[in-house]
Coordinates of N, CA and C and ligand atoms in Angstrom, one line a residue:
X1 N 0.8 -1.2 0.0 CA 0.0 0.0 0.0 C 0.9 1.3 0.0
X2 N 0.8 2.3 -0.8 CA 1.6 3.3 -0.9 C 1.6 4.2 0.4
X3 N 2.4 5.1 0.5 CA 2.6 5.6 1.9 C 1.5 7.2 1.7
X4 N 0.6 7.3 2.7 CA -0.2 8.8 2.3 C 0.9 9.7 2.8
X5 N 0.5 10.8 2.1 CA 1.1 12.1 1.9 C -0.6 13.0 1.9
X6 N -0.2 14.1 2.5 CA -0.9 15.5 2.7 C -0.9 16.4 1.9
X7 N -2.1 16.2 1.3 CA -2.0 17.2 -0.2 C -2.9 18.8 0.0
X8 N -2.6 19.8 -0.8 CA -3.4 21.1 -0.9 C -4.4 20.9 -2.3
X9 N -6.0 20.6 -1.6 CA -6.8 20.9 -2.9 C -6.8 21.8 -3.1
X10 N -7.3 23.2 -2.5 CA -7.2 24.2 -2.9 C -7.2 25.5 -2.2
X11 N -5.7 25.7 -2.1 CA -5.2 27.3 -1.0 C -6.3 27.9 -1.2
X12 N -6.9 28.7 -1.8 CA -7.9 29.3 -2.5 C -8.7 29.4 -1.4
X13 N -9.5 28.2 -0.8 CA -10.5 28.1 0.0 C -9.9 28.7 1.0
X14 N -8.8 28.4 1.7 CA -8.3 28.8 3.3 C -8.7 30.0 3.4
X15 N -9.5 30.1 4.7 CA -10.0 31.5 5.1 C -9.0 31.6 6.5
X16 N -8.0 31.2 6.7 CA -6.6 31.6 7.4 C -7.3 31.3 9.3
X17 N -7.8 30.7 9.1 CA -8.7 30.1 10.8 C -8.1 29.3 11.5
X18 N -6.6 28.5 11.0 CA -5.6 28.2 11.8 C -6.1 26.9 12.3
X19 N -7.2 26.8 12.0 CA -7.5 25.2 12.7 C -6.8 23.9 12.6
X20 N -6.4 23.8 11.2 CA -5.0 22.9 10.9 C -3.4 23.2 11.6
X21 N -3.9 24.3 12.3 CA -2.5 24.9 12.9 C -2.8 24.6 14.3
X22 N -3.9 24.4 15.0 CA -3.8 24.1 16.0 C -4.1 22.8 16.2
X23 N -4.3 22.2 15.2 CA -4.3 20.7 15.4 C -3.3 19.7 15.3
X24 N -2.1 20.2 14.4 CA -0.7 19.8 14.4 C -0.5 20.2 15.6
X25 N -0.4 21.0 16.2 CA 0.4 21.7 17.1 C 0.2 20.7 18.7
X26 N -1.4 20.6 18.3 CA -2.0 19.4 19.7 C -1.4 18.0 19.8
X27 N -0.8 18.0 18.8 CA -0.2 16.0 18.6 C 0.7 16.1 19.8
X28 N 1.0 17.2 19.8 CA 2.7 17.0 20.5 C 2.6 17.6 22.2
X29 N 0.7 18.1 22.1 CA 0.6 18.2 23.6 C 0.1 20.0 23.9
X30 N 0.9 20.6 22.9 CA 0.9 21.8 22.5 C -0.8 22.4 22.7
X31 N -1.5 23.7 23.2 CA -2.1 24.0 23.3 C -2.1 25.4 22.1
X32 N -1.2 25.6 22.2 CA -1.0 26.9 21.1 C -0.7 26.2 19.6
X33 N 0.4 26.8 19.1 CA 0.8 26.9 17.7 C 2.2 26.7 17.5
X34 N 2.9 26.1 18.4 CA 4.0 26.3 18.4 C 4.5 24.9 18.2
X35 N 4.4 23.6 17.6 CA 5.1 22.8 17.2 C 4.3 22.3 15.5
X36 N 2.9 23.2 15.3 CA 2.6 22.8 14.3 C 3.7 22.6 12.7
X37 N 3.2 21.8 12.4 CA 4.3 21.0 11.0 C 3.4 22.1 9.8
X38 N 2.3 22.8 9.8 CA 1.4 23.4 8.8 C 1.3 24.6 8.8
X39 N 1.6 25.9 8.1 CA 1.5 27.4 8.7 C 0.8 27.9 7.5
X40 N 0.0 28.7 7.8 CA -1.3 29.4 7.4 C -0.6 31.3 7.5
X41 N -0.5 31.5 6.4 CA 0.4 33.1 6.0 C -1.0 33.8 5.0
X42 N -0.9 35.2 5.4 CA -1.8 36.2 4.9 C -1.0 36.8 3.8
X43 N -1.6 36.2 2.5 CA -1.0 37.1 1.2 C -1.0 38.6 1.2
X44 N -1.3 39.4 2.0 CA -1.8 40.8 2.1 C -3.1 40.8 2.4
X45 N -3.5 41.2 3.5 CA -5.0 41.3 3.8 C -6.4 40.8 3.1
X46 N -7.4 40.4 3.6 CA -8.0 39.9 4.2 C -8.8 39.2 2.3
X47 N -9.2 40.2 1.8 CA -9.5 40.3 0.2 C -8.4 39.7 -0.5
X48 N -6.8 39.3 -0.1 CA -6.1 38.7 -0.9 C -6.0 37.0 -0.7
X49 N -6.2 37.0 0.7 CA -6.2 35.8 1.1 C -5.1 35.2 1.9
X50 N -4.9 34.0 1.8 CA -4.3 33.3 2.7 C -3.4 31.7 2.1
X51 N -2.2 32.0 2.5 CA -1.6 30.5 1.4 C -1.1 29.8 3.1
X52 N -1.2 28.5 2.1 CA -0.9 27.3 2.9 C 0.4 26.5 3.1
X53 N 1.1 26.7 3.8 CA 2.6 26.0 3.7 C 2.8 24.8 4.7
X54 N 3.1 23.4 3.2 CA 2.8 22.3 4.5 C 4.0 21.7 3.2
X55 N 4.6 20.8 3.9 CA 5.8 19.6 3.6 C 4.8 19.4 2.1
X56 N 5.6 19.2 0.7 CA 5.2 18.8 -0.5 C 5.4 17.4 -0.6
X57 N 6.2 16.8 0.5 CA 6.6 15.4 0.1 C 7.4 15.0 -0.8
X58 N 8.4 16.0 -1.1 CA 9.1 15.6 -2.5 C 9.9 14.5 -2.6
X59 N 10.0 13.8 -3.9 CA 10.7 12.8 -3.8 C 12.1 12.8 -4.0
X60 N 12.6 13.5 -3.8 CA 13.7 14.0 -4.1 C 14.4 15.3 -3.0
X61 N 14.2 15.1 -1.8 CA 14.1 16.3 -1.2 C 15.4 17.0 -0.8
X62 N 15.6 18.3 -0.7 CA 16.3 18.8 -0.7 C 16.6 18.9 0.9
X63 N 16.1 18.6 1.6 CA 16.4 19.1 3.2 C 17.0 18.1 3.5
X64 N 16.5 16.6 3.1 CA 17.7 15.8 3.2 C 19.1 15.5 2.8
X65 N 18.8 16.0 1.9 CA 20.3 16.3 1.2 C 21.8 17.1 2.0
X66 N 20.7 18.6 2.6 CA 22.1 18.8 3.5 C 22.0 18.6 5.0
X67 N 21.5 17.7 5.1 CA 21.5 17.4 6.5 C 22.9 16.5 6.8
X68 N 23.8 16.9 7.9 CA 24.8 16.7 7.4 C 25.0 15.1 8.8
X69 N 24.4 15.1 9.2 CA 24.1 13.5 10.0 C 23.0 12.5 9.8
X70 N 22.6 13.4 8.4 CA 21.5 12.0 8.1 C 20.5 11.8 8.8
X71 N 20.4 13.2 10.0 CA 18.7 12.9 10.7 C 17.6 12.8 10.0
X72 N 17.6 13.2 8.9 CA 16.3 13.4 7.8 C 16.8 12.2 7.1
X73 N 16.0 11.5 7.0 CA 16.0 10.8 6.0 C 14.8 10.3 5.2
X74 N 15.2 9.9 3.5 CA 14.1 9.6 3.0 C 12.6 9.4 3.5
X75 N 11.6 9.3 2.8 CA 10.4 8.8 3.8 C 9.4 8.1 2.6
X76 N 9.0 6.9 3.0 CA 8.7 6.0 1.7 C 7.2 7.1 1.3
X77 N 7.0 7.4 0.1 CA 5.9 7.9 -0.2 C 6.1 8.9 -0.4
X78 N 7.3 9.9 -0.3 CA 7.8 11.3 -0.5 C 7.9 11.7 1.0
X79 N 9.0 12.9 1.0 CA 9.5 13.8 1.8 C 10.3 13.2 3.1
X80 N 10.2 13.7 4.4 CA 11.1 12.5 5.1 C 11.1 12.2 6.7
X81 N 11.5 11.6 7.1 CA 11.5 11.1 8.6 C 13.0 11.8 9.5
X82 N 12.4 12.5 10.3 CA 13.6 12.8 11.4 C 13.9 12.0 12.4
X83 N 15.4 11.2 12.7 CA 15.7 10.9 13.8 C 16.1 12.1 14.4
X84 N 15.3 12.5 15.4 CA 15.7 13.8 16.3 C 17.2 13.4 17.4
X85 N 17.4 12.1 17.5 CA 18.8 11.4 18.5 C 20.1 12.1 17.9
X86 N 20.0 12.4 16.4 CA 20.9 12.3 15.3 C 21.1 13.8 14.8
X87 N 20.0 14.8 15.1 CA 19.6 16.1 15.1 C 20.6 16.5 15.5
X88 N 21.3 17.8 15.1 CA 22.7 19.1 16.0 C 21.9 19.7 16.0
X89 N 20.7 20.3 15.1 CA 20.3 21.4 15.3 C 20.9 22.9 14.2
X90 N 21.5 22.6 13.1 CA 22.5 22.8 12.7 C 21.4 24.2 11.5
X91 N 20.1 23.4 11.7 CA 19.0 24.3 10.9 C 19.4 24.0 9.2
X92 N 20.4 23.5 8.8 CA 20.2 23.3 7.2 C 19.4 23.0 6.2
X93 N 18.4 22.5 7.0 CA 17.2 21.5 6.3 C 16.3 22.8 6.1
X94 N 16.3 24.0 7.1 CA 15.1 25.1 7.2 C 15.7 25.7 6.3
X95 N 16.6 25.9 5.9 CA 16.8 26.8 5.0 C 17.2 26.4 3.6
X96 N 17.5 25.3 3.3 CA 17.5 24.1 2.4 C 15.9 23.9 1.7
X97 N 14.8 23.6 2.3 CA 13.5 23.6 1.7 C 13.4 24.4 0.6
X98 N 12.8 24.4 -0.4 CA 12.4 25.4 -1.3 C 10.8 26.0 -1.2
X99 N 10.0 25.3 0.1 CA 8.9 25.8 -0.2 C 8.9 26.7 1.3
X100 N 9.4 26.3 2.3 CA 10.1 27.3 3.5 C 8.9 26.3 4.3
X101 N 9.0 25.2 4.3 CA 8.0 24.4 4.7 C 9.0 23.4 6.2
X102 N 10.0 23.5 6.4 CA 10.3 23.2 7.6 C 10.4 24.2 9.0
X103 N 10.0 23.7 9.8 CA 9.7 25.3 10.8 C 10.6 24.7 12.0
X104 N 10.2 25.7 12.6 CA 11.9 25.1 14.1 C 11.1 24.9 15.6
X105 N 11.2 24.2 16.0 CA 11.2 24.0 17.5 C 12.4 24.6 18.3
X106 N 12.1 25.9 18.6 CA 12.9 26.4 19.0 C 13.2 26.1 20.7
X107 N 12.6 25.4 21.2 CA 12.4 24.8 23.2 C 14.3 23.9 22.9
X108 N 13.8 22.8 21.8 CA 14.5 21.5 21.4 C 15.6 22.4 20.5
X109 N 15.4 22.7 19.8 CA 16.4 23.5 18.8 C 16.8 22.3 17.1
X110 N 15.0 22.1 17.1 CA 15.0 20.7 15.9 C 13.9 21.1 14.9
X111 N 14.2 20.7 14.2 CA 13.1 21.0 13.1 C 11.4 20.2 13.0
X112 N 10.8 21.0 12.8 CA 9.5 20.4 12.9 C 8.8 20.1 11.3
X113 N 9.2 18.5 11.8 CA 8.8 18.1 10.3 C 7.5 17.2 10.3
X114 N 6.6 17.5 8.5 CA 5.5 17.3 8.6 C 5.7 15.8 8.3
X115 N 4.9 14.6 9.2 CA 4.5 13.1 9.1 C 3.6 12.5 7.9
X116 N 3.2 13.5 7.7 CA 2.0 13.0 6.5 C 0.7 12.4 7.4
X117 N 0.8 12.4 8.4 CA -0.5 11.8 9.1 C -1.8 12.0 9.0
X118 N -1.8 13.2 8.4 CA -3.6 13.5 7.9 C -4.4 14.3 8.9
X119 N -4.3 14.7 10.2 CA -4.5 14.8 11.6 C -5.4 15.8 11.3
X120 N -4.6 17.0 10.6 CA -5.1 18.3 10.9 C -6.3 18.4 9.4
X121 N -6.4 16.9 8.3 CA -7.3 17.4 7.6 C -9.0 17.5 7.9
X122 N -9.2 16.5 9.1 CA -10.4 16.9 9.4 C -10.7 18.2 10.5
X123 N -9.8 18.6 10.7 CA -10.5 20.1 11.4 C -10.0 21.4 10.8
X124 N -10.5 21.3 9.3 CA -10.2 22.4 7.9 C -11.6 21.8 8.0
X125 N -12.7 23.2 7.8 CA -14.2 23.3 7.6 C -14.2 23.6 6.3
X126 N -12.9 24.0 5.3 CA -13.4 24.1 4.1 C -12.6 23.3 3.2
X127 N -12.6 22.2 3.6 CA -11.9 21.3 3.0 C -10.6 21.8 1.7
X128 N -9.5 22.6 2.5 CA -8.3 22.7 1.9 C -7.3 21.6 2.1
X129 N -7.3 20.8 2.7 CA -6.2 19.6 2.9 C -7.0 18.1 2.8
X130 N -6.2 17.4 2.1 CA -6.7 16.2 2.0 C -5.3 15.2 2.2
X131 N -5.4 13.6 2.5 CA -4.7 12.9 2.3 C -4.9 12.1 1.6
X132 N -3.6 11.5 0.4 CA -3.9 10.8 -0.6 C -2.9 9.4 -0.5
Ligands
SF4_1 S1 18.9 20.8 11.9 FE1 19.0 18.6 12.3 S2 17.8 17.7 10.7 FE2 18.2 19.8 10.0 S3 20.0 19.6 8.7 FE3 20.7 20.1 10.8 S4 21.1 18.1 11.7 FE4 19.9 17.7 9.9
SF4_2 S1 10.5 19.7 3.9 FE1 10.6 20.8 2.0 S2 12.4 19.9 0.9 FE2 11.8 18.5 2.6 S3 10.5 17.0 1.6 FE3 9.2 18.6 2.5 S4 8.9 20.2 0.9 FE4 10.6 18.8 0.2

């Protein structure tokens, strides 16, 4: 069975209500917003809208690439898996992404990478996230 990945039907719909943001963020215990793997950004005010920045899953990914202890690694189905044991903290992978889709746990000083888990697609009321 192929491995799911977390897809964007359509940025378009996000009315920027963070509910995918607070639901990543709850996996880890979190009451706020601060370990979410999904970040919800305002294109310019309110009439422009709101884009959606979540792990693409690439098959090919660039964050693994400079990670320079191999904490990221591959992840079957696109994008990839952190051994955090193996983590320096070194940030190359944040800045390595091309979609600016890895974010930091700054407490731990690790990257907060997206699982593909699907978590946060059922509490999006306008159905922008799906898993496939
Ligand atoms: S911060 Fe951690 S996961 Fe990211 S590149 Fe550095 S060692 Fe690898
Ligand atoms: S974090 Fe960025 S570079 Fe890494 S797999 Fe996801 S989209 Fe690709």
């Amino acid at each position: 069975m192929p491995a799911r990945r977390l897809e964007l039907v359509d940025p378009d719909l996000c009315v920027g209500c963070m509910s995918c943001m607070f639901a990543c963020s709850r996996r880890f215990g979190d009451s706020g917003l601060n370990y979410s793997a999904i970040h919800v950004r305002s294109v310019g005010g309110v009439e422009r809208g709101f884009t959606v920045i979540v792990c693409r899953a690439c098959d090919d990914p660039s964050c693994a690439k400079v990670c320079p202890t191999s904490a990221l690694r591959m992840r079957r189905g696109g994008g990839v898996t952190l051994d955090a044991k193996l983590c320096i903290g070194c940030g190359y992978c944040v800045r390595a992404c091309p979609f600016g889709a890895i974010f930091w746990d700054g407490v731990n000083d690790k990257p907060i990478i997206c699982t593909h888990c699907g978590y946060c697609v059922d509490f999006c009321p306008y159905g922008v996230l799906r898993v496939m």
